[in-house]
Structure formats: C-alpha cells, structure tokens
Amino acid sequence: MQRLEKSNVNLKSGLRLAKKVITNHKKAFISSICVAAIIATCVATFIKPKYYFESETTRYMEAAPVVVGAESASRSSSLVMGFGVYIDDILVGVTEDSSKLDSTFEEILVSVSSQYADSVSKFTSTPKIVKGYFDSSLVCDEKSIKEKIISDFAEYIETKVSVTKEETVEYTIKTKYDSTKESDYFVVKNEGKNGKKTVTTETTYVNGKKIGEEVVSSEITKEPVDKLIVTGKAFENGCATGSFMWPCPYTTNVFSGYGYREDGAHWGIDINIGGIYGADIIAADGGVVVTASYDNYGYGHHVEIDHGNGYITRYAHCSDLYVSVGDKVSKGSLIASVGSTGDSEAPHLHFEIIENGSRVDPQSFRYSYK
C-alpha cells in the first residue's frame, strides 16, 4: 500500500515536470516567431527601392510585396507572384518577368519620337515596377504593356521637337528732322536692307497635340541696314500726339493676337469681322509715311508711318492705298482700305506697332476711338 502511494506521488511529480518543460518550449517557440516577425518588419522597412537603367525611363522596384486583385483571386485561387507596371499610380499590366521592361519603355519612347523629326520623348510620370502577388488574369506580356501605354497612357509621354530655321531681321526706319528744310522736304538718304538670323525653337507635343513652344536660341547671321529718311521738321500735318487711335473704326474685333501660333511667329494683331472688306484704315497717330507699297514678304499692299517718337505703325494686306511715301498724315487720317493681299486667307487688317526697332504687342496699348 505504501509502495502504491509512493508511485502515485512520483507519477504526479513527473507529470508536473513534463508540463513545465512543454510550457518552456512553447514560450521559446513563440518568442522565436516574434523575433522573426520583428526582423522581417525591419528588413521591409529599411530596404530601399532599387534603381535601374539610368535614362529617361529610370524606374524602381518596390521591395515590399503587395496583393492586387485578391478578391477575384480568392474565388479562382489564382494569385501569382509578378511585377506590376504603374504610371501615375495607375496599374497598366502585370508581367512575370521584369528583365525586359526597361527596353520596353525605351521602345515606347522611340516609337513616339519617330513620329517627329529631330525630337526627344520622355515620360512625364516615370513608370514604376512593383513586385507582389497579383490576380493571374492581370498577367500579360511586354508587347501588351507597350501597346496599352501607347494607346491609353499617351498623355504621360512628352515629345520636344527642335526646329532651326532662318528668319528675316527687318531693318529699322530712322527719320532725321532738319528744321532748316521746308515742310515738304523728304529725302531717303539710305535704303534699308533686311538682315538674317538663325532661330531654334522647341515645340512640345503630348498625345499629338501642341502644348507649347519657346525660342531656345537666336543668332543674327547678317546685320540689317537701317533706312534713313531726312524730312523737314516743321509741318502742319504729321505731328505725333503720343497716343494711338484704333486703326479700324469698322470693328474692334481681334481674331488673332500677337505671338507664336501654329504656323509660326505673328508679330502683330489681325482685325477682322464679317463684311470688313474695303473698310477704312486710319493712321493710329500723326507722322510721315515711310512705306506705301507691295512687298514679297507676305504683307501685300501695306503702309508704314514713322511717328517721330520712336514708334512706327504698320498696316498690311490692304486692298487700296491712299497715301504715298513722304506724305505727312495726322492722327485719324484715312490712309488705306481693308483687303486680303499678300499672305492672307481672308479680308483683315494686320496691324503692328514697332517701338525703337522692335515689334511689340499692339494690345498692350490704350486706344481712343474715332
């Protein structure tokens, strides 16, 4: 009986010892799992994105896996490890091999750039490659990704086109007043000659549409020669008032402004409205008519008035001219009528203001109206 009781005591002690050992092993196992989880978290936190391919398509691959399309994948059990291509955080497609993506991006840029001469294309939002688990239905090849980017993400590709061309540098008309001469005295001492300049412009296109243009360089290759006119200083007509009158009383409608447009530089304003053909053109201010002729540079019949204060005004595409070189005109005088001569597609008045030899925006001035 005593032996039996002793055996029971030993059995209970053994069970308690075994339980203690199991508990300690369980705690150690749980601790090891926690340590592993902490290490994994730290690795995921401190691994920085890896950069590849130092070019306009420089991309990076995120280290932390993600799951895309998990809801649909749970129904079909088709999650796969892959590489998601994103532009502006929008998923383009998924590939199981990322090794060819850099060359795919380059092929896209070359394809877009080939549509223009002397051009360079780049992504405005750098393609991003994310490694993770994706629904297998999203997986496609590099060709499909290329086609989708070109068709659906063209707005993220910018192309700059460089064009170098020769332009005319117009000569400046200078008027010298001689107070010893009579009011009708008018002599051209030196005929003006236009110069030449080489201009390089850079035009930006996105998805086939022009979004901007700027002059990146301009170099004069042939200096212009000024036209010098000597006239009598004292005359009744031709006195500049220092302010401008609107040159076309028929309408104030401007349908094309000053600056660059699709067909090139436009250094004046075009005034036009229905029925304008033959309408009066008046002198914006008093001065001397220094040009009244037809030219081969696109102006057609045109008039230029030197106002003697650093300003010259030009009136182009006229149908008829009512003044001649040397005429003194006062502000508001009738000088021509609206037409469509020269490089013109419809009747209108092309009006320019030249300030100290440089054309400026006519719409930056205030006008009085007849």
CSV table of C-alpha atoms in Angstrom, one decimal:
chain,number,residue,atom,x,y,z
A,1,MET,CA,0.0,0.0,0.0
A,2,GLN,CA,2.8,2.4,0.9
A,3,ARG,CA,4.6,1.5,-2.4
A,4,LEU,CA,1.5,2.3,-4.4
A,5,GLU,CA,1.1,5.7,-2.7
A,6,LYS,CA,4.8,6.4,-3.3
A,7,SER,CA,4.4,5.5,-7.0
A,8,ASN,CA,1.4,7.9,-7.3
A,9,VAL,CA,3.5,10.7,-5.9
A,10,ASN,CA,6.3,10.1,-8.3
A,11,LEU,CA,3.9,10.0,-11.2
A,12,LYS,CA,2.4,13.4,-10.3
A,13,SER,CA,5.8,14.9,-9.9
A,14,GLY,CA,6.8,13.6,-13.4
A,15,LEU,CA,3.7,15.0,-14.9
A,16,ARG,CA,4.3,18.4,-13.4
A,17,LEU,CA,7.9,18.3,-14.7
A,18,ALA,CA,6.8,17.3,-18.2
A,19,LYS,CA,4.2,20.1,-18.2
A,20,LYS,CA,6.8,22.6,-17.2
A,21,VAL,CA,9.2,21.5,-20.0
A,22,ILE,CA,6.5,21.7,-22.6
A,23,THR,CA,5.4,25.2,-21.4
A,24,ASN,CA,9.0,26.4,-21.6
A,25,HIS,CA,9.5,25.0,-25.1
A,26,LYS,CA,6.2,26.6,-26.2
A,27,LYS,CA,7.3,30.0,-24.9
A,28,ALA,CA,10.6,29.7,-26.7
A,29,PHE,CA,8.9,28.8,-29.9
A,30,ILE,CA,6.5,31.7,-29.7
A,31,SER,CA,9.5,34.0,-28.8
A,32,SER,CA,11.4,32.8,-31.9
A,33,ILE,CA,8.3,33.5,-34.1
A,34,CYS,CA,8.1,37.1,-32.6
A,35,VAL,CA,11.8,37.7,-33.2
A,36,ALA,CA,11.5,36.5,-36.8
A,37,ALA,CA,8.5,38.8,-37.4
A,38,ILE,CA,10.3,41.8,-35.9
A,39,ILE,CA,13.3,41.1,-38.2
A,40,ALA,CA,11.1,40.8,-41.2
A,41,THR,CA,9.4,44.1,-40.4
A,42,CYS,CA,12.7,45.8,-40.0
A,43,VAL,CA,14.0,44.4,-43.3
A,44,ALA,CA,10.9,45.5,-45.1
A,45,THR,CA,11.2,48.9,-43.5
A,46,PHE,CA,14.8,49.6,-44.3
A,47,ILE,CA,15.2,48.0,-47.7
A,48,LYS,CA,15.2,51.0,-50.1
A,49,PRO,CA,13.8,50.9,-53.6
A,50,LYS,CA,16.3,49.6,-56.1
A,51,TYR,CA,17.0,51.8,-59.1
A,52,TYR,CA,17.9,50.6,-62.5
A,53,PHE,CA,18.6,51.9,-66.0
A,54,GLU,CA,19.8,55.4,-65.8
A,55,SER,CA,17.9,57.1,-68.6
A,56,GLU,CA,14.6,59.0,-69.2
A,57,THR,CA,12.8,55.8,-68.2
A,58,THR,CA,14.6,55.3,-64.9
A,59,ARG,CA,12.3,53.1,-62.8
A,60,TYR,CA,12.4,51.4,-59.4
A,61,MET,CA,11.1,48.2,-57.9
A,62,GLU,CA,9.4,48.3,-54.5
A,63,ALA,CA,10.8,45.8,-52.0
A,64,ALA,CA,7.5,45.1,-50.1
A,65,PRO,CA,5.2,42.6,-51.9
A,66,VAL,CA,1.6,43.7,-52.5
A,67,VAL,CA,-1.6,41.8,-53.4
A,68,VAL,CA,-3.7,43.2,-56.3
A,69,GLY,CA,-7.0,41.6,-57.4
A,70,ALA,CA,-7.1,39.4,-54.3
A,71,GLU,CA,-10.9,39.5,-54.1
A,72,SER,CA,-11.3,38.0,-57.5
A,73,ALA,CA,-8.3,35.7,-57.0
A,74,SER,CA,-9.9,34.2,-53.8
A,75,ARG,CA,-12.7,32.9,-56.0
A,76,SER,CA,-10.4,31.4,-58.6
A,77,SER,CA,-7.4,30.7,-56.3
A,78,SER,CA,-5.1,32.2,-59.0
A,79,LEU,CA,-2.7,34.5,-57.2
A,80,VAL,CA,0.7,34.7,-58.8
A,81,MET,CA,3.9,36.5,-58.0
A,82,GLY,CA,4.6,39.1,-60.6
A,83,PHE,CA,5.7,42.7,-61.4
A,84,GLY,CA,3.0,45.3,-61.8
A,85,VAL,CA,3.7,48.3,-64.1
A,86,TYR,CA,2.3,51.6,-62.8
A,87,ILE,CA,2.1,55.0,-64.4
A,88,ASP,CA,0.9,57.8,-62.1
A,89,ASP,CA,-0.1,55.1,-59.6
A,90,ILE,CA,-2.4,53.5,-62.2
A,91,LEU,CA,-1.9,49.8,-63.0
A,92,VAL,CA,-1.0,49.2,-66.6
A,93,GLY,CA,-0.5,45.5,-66.5
A,94,VAL,CA,1.5,42.7,-64.8
A,95,THR,CA,4.4,40.6,-66.1
A,96,GLU,CA,6.1,37.6,-64.6
A,97,ASP,CA,9.5,38.7,-65.9
A,98,SER,CA,10.7,42.2,-65.3
A,99,SER,CA,14.0,41.9,-67.1
A,100,LYS,CA,12.7,43.2,-70.4
A,101,LEU,CA,10.7,46.2,-69.1
A,102,ASP,CA,13.4,48.7,-69.4
A,103,SER,CA,13.9,48.0,-73.1
A,104,THR,CA,10.1,48.0,-73.5
A,105,PHE,CA,9.9,51.6,-72.1
A,106,GLU,CA,12.7,52.7,-74.4
A,107,GLU,CA,10.9,51.2,-77.4
A,108,ILE,CA,7.8,53.2,-76.4
A,109,LEU,CA,9.7,56.4,-76.4
A,110,VAL,CA,11.5,55.7,-79.7
A,111,SER,CA,8.1,54.8,-81.2
A,112,VAL,CA,6.5,58.1,-80.1
A,113,SER,CA,9.6,60.1,-81.0
A,114,SER,CA,9.8,58.6,-84.5
A,115,GLN,CA,6.6,60.5,-85.4
A,116,TYR,CA,8.5,63.7,-85.4
A,117,ALA,CA,11.9,64.9,-86.9
A,118,ASP,CA,14.7,66.0,-84.6
A,119,SER,CA,12.7,65.0,-81.4
A,120,VAL,CA,13.2,63.5,-78.0
A,121,SER,CA,10.4,61.8,-76.0
A,122,LYS,CA,10.2,61.2,-72.3
A,123,PHE,CA,7.7,60.1,-69.6
A,124,THR,CA,6.3,62.9,-67.6
A,125,SER,CA,5.4,60.3,-64.9
A,126,THR,CA,8.2,57.7,-64.5
A,127,PRO,CA,6.9,54.1,-64.9
A,128,LYS,CA,7.1,52.2,-61.6
A,129,ILE,CA,7.6,48.5,-61.2
A,130,VAL,CA,6.0,46.9,-58.1
A,131,LYS,CA,6.8,43.3,-57.1
A,132,GLY,CA,3.9,41.5,-55.5
A,133,TYR,CA,1.0,39.0,-55.7
A,134,PHE,CA,-1.5,39.7,-58.5
A,135,ASP,CA,-4.6,38.1,-59.9
A,136,SER,CA,-3.3,35.9,-62.8
A,137,SER,CA,-5.9,37.4,-65.1
A,138,LEU,CA,-3.9,40.7,-65.0
A,139,VAL,CA,-0.7,39.0,-66.3
A,140,CYS,CA,0.3,39.9,-69.9
A,141,ASP,CA,3.5,40.1,-72.0
A,142,GLU,CA,5.7,43.1,-72.6
A,143,LYS,CA,4.1,43.7,-76.1
A,144,SER,CA,0.7,44.1,-74.5
A,145,ILE,CA,2.0,46.5,-71.9
A,146,LYS,CA,3.7,48.5,-74.6
A,147,GLU,CA,0.5,48.7,-76.7
A,148,LYS,CA,-1.6,49.7,-73.7
A,149,ILE,CA,0.8,52.5,-72.7
A,150,ILE,CA,0.9,53.9,-76.2
A,151,SER,CA,-2.9,53.8,-76.6
A,152,ASP,CA,-4.2,54.6,-73.0
A,153,PHE,CA,-1.3,56.5,-71.4
A,154,ALA,CA,-0.1,58.7,-74.2
A,155,GLU,CA,-0.9,61.8,-72.1
A,156,TYR,CA,2.1,60.8,-69.9
A,157,ILE,CA,4.6,61.0,-72.8
A,158,GLU,CA,6.1,64.3,-73.8
A,159,THR,CA,7.9,65.0,-77.0
A,160,LYS,CA,10.1,68.0,-77.7
A,161,VAL,CA,10.8,68.9,-81.3
A,162,SER,CA,13.6,71.2,-82.2
A,163,VAL,CA,13.5,73.2,-85.4
A,164,THR,CA,16.2,75.5,-86.7
A,165,LYS,CA,15.4,77.9,-89.4
A,166,GLU,CA,16.5,81.2,-90.9
A,167,GLU,CA,14.3,84.3,-90.4
A,168,THR,CA,14.4,87.8,-91.7
A,169,VAL,CA,15.6,90.6,-89.4
A,170,GLU,CA,13.7,93.7,-90.6
A,171,TYR,CA,15.6,96.9,-91.0
A,172,THR,CA,14.7,99.9,-88.8
A,173,ILE,CA,13.4,103.1,-90.3
A,174,LYS,CA,15.1,106.1,-88.8
A,175,THR,CA,13.8,109.6,-89.5
A,176,LYS,CA,16.0,112.7,-89.2
A,177,TYR,CA,14.3,116.0,-88.9
A,178,ASP,CA,16.0,119.1,-90.5
A,179,SER,CA,14.5,122.3,-89.2
A,180,THR,CA,16.2,124.3,-92.0
A,181,LYS,CA,14.1,122.5,-94.6
A,182,GLU,CA,10.6,123.2,-95.8
A,183,SER,CA,7.7,121.1,-94.6
A,184,ASP,CA,7.5,119.2,-97.9
A,185,TYR,CA,11.2,118.2,-97.8
A,186,PHE,CA,11.6,114.4,-97.9
A,187,VAL,CA,14.8,112.6,-98.9
A,188,VAL,CA,15.7,108.9,-98.4
A,189,LYS,CA,19.4,109.1,-97.6
A,190,ASN,CA,19.9,105.4,-97.2
A,191,GLU,CA,17.8,102.5,-98.4
A,192,GLY,CA,17.2,99.9,-95.7
A,193,LYS,CA,18.3,96.3,-96.1
A,194,ASN,CA,16.9,93.3,-94.1
A,195,GLY,CA,19.3,91.1,-92.2
A,196,LYS,CA,19.1,87.4,-91.4
A,197,LYS,CA,19.1,85.3,-88.2
A,198,THR,CA,19.1,81.7,-87.3
A,199,VAL,CA,16.4,80.8,-84.8
A,200,THR,CA,15.9,77.4,-83.0
A,201,THR,CA,12.6,76.8,-81.5
A,202,GLU,CA,11.5,73.9,-79.3
A,203,THR,CA,7.9,72.7,-79.6
A,204,THR,CA,6.3,70.4,-77.0
A,205,TYR,CA,3.7,67.8,-78.0
A,206,VAL,CA,1.6,65.5,-75.8
A,207,ASN,CA,-0.6,62.9,-77.4
A,208,GLY,CA,-0.2,64.5,-80.8
A,209,LYS,CA,-1.3,68.0,-79.6
A,210,LYS,CA,1.0,71.0,-79.4
A,211,ILE,CA,1.0,72.3,-75.9
A,212,GLY,CA,3.8,74.9,-76.0
A,213,GLU,CA,6.7,76.5,-78.0
A,214,GLU,CA,9.7,78.5,-77.0
A,215,VAL,CA,12.7,80.0,-78.7
A,216,VAL,CA,15.8,78.3,-77.3
A,217,SER,CA,18.4,80.2,-79.3
A,218,SER,CA,18.6,83.1,-81.8
A,219,GLU,CA,21.7,84.3,-83.6
A,220,ILE,CA,22.0,87.1,-86.1
A,221,THR,CA,24.0,85.9,-89.1
A,222,LYS,CA,23.6,89.1,-91.2
A,223,GLU,CA,23.1,92.5,-89.6
A,224,PRO,CA,20.2,94.7,-91.1
A,225,VAL,CA,21.0,98.1,-92.5
A,226,ASP,CA,18.8,101.0,-91.3
A,227,LYS,CA,16.8,103.0,-93.6
A,228,LEU,CA,17.5,106.8,-93.1
A,229,ILE,CA,15.0,109.4,-94.0
A,230,VAL,CA,15.5,113.2,-93.8
A,231,THR,CA,12.4,115.4,-93.6
A,232,GLY,CA,11.5,119.0,-92.7
A,233,LYS,CA,10.8,119.3,-89.0
A,234,ALA,CA,8.1,122.0,-89.2
A,235,PHE,CA,4.9,120.7,-90.8
A,236,GLU,CA,1.3,121.2,-90.2
A,237,ASN,CA,0.3,117.5,-90.6
A,238,GLY,CA,2.3,114.6,-89.3
A,239,CYS,CA,2.6,115.7,-85.7
A,240,ALA,CA,2.5,112.8,-83.3
A,241,THR,CA,0.3,113.1,-80.3
A,242,GLY,CA,2.0,110.4,-78.2
A,243,SER,CA,-1.1,108.2,-78.0
A,244,PHE,CA,-2.8,105.9,-80.5
A,245,MET,CA,-6.2,105.8,-82.1
A,246,TRP,CA,-7.7,102.4,-83.1
A,247,PRO,CA,-6.8,101.9,-86.8
A,248,CYS,CA,-10.0,100.3,-88.0
A,249,PRO,CA,-13.2,102.2,-87.0
A,250,TYR,CA,-15.3,99.4,-88.6
A,251,THR,CA,-14.6,96.9,-85.8
A,252,THR,CA,-12.5,96.3,-82.7
A,253,ASN,CA,-12.7,92.5,-83.1
A,254,VAL,CA,-9.2,90.9,-82.9
A,255,PHE,CA,-9.3,87.3,-84.2
A,256,SER,CA,-5.6,86.5,-84.0
A,257,GLY,CA,-3.3,88.0,-81.4
A,258,TYR,CA,0.4,88.8,-81.1
A,259,GLY,CA,3.0,86.0,-80.5
A,260,TYR,CA,3.6,82.4,-81.6
A,261,ARG,CA,0.9,80.3,-83.2
A,262,GLU,CA,0.7,77.0,-85.1
A,263,ASP,CA,2.0,78.5,-88.4
A,264,GLY,CA,4.9,80.4,-86.7
A,265,ALA,CA,5.5,83.8,-85.3
A,266,HIS,CA,2.9,86.5,-85.6
A,267,TRP,CA,4.2,89.9,-84.6
A,268,GLY,CA,1.0,91.9,-84.8
A,269,ILE,CA,-2.7,91.5,-84.4
A,270,ASP,CA,-5.3,90.6,-87.1
A,271,ILE,CA,-8.5,92.7,-87.0
A,272,ASN,CA,-11.5,91.1,-88.7
A,273,ILE,CA,-15.2,90.7,-88.8
A,274,GLY,CA,-17.8,89.8,-91.5
A,275,GLY,CA,-18.2,92.5,-94.2
A,276,ILE,CA,-14.9,94.2,-93.4
A,277,TYR,CA,-13.5,94.2,-96.9
A,278,GLY,CA,-13.0,97.7,-98.1
A,279,ALA,CA,-13.5,99.3,-94.7
A,280,ASP,CA,-11.4,102.4,-93.8
A,281,ILE,CA,-7.9,102.1,-92.3
A,282,ILE,CA,-6.8,105.3,-90.5
A,283,ALA,CA,-3.4,106.5,-89.1
A,284,ALA,CA,-3.1,105.5,-85.5
A,285,ASP,CA,-1.1,108.7,-84.9
A,286,GLY,CA,0.4,111.6,-86.8
A,287,GLY,CA,3.7,111.1,-88.7
A,288,VAL,CA,5.4,110.6,-92.0
A,289,VAL,CA,4.6,107.8,-94.5
A,290,VAL,CA,7.8,105.9,-95.0
A,291,THR,CA,6.4,102.9,-96.9
A,292,ALA,CA,3.4,102.6,-99.2
A,293,SER,CA,3.9,99.7,-101.5
A,294,TYR,CA,3.5,95.9,-102.2
A,295,ASP,CA,6.1,93.6,-100.8
A,296,ASN,CA,7.1,89.9,-101.2
A,297,TYR,CA,7.3,89.1,-97.5
A,298,GLY,CA,3.6,88.4,-97.1
A,299,TYR,CA,2.3,91.9,-96.2
A,300,GLY,CA,0.8,92.6,-99.7
A,301,HIS,CA,-0.2,96.2,-100.0
A,302,HIS,CA,0.9,97.9,-96.8
A,303,VAL,CA,1.7,101.3,-95.2
A,304,GLU,CA,4.2,102.3,-92.6
A,305,ILE,CA,4.1,105.5,-90.7
A,306,ASP,CA,7.0,106.9,-88.7
A,307,HIS,CA,5.6,108.9,-85.8
A,308,GLY,CA,9.0,110.5,-85.0
A,309,ASN,CA,9.0,109.5,-81.4
A,310,GLY,CA,10.5,106.0,-81.6
A,311,TYR,CA,7.2,104.4,-82.9
A,312,ILE,CA,6.4,103.2,-86.3
A,313,THR,CA,3.0,101.6,-87.2
A,314,ARG,CA,2.4,99.1,-90.0
A,315,TYR,CA,-0.9,98.4,-91.8
A,316,ALA,CA,-0.9,95.3,-94.0
A,317,HIS,CA,-3.0,93.3,-96.5
A,318,CYS,CA,-4.7,96.4,-97.8
A,319,SER,CA,-6.9,96.5,-100.9
A,320,ASP,CA,-6.1,100.1,-101.8
A,321,LEU,CA,-3.5,102.7,-100.6
A,322,TYR,CA,-4.5,106.3,-100.3
A,323,VAL,CA,-1.1,107.7,-99.3
A,324,SER,CA,2.4,107.8,-100.8
A,325,VAL,CA,5.9,107.8,-99.3
A,326,GLY,CA,6.8,111.2,-97.9
A,327,ASP,CA,3.2,112.2,-97.1
A,328,LYS,CA,2.6,113.8,-93.7
A,329,VAL,CA,-0.5,112.5,-92.1
A,330,SER,CA,-2.4,113.5,-89.0
A,331,LYS,CA,-3.9,111.2,-86.4
A,332,GLY,CA,-7.1,109.6,-87.7
A,333,SER,CA,-6.3,110.4,-91.4
A,334,LEU,CA,-7.6,107.9,-94.0
A,335,ILE,CA,-4.6,106.0,-95.4
A,336,ALA,CA,-5.9,102.7,-96.9
A,337,SER,CA,-8.8,100.2,-97.0
A,338,VAL,CA,-9.0,96.7,-95.7
A,339,GLY,CA,-8.2,93.9,-98.2
A,340,SER,CA,-6.6,90.4,-98.4
A,341,THR,CA,-3.5,91.0,-100.4
A,342,GLY,CA,-0.2,89.1,-99.8
A,343,ASP,CA,-0.1,86.1,-97.5
A,344,SER,CA,-3.8,86.3,-96.4
A,345,GLU,CA,-6.6,83.9,-96.5
A,346,ALA,CA,-9.5,86.3,-95.8
A,347,PRO,CA,-10.0,90.1,-95.6
A,348,HIS,CA,-8.5,91.6,-92.5
A,349,LEU,CA,-6.1,94.3,-91.2
A,350,HIS,CA,-2.8,93.1,-89.9
A,351,PHE,CA,-1.6,95.9,-87.5
A,352,GLU,CA,1.8,96.2,-86.0
A,353,ILE,CA,3.5,98.7,-83.6
A,354,ILE,CA,7.3,98.9,-83.8
A,355,GLU,CA,8.9,100.5,-80.7
A,356,ASN,CA,12.6,101.6,-81.2
A,357,GLY,CA,13.1,98.9,-83.8
A,358,SER,CA,11.3,96.0,-82.1
A,359,ARG,CA,7.8,94.9,-82.7
A,360,VAL,CA,5.6,94.9,-79.6
A,361,ASP,CA,2.1,93.7,-78.8
A,362,PRO,CA,-0.4,96.3,-80.1
A,363,GLN,CA,-3.0,95.1,-77.5
A,364,SER,CA,-0.8,96.4,-74.7
A,365,PHE,CA,-1.6,100.0,-75.6
A,366,ARG,CA,-4.7,102.1,-74.8
A,367,TYR,CA,-6.6,103.5,-77.8
A,368,SER,CA,-9.0,106.3,-78.5
A,369,TYR,CA,-11.8,105.6,-81.0
A,370,LYS,CA,-13.0,107.8,-83.9
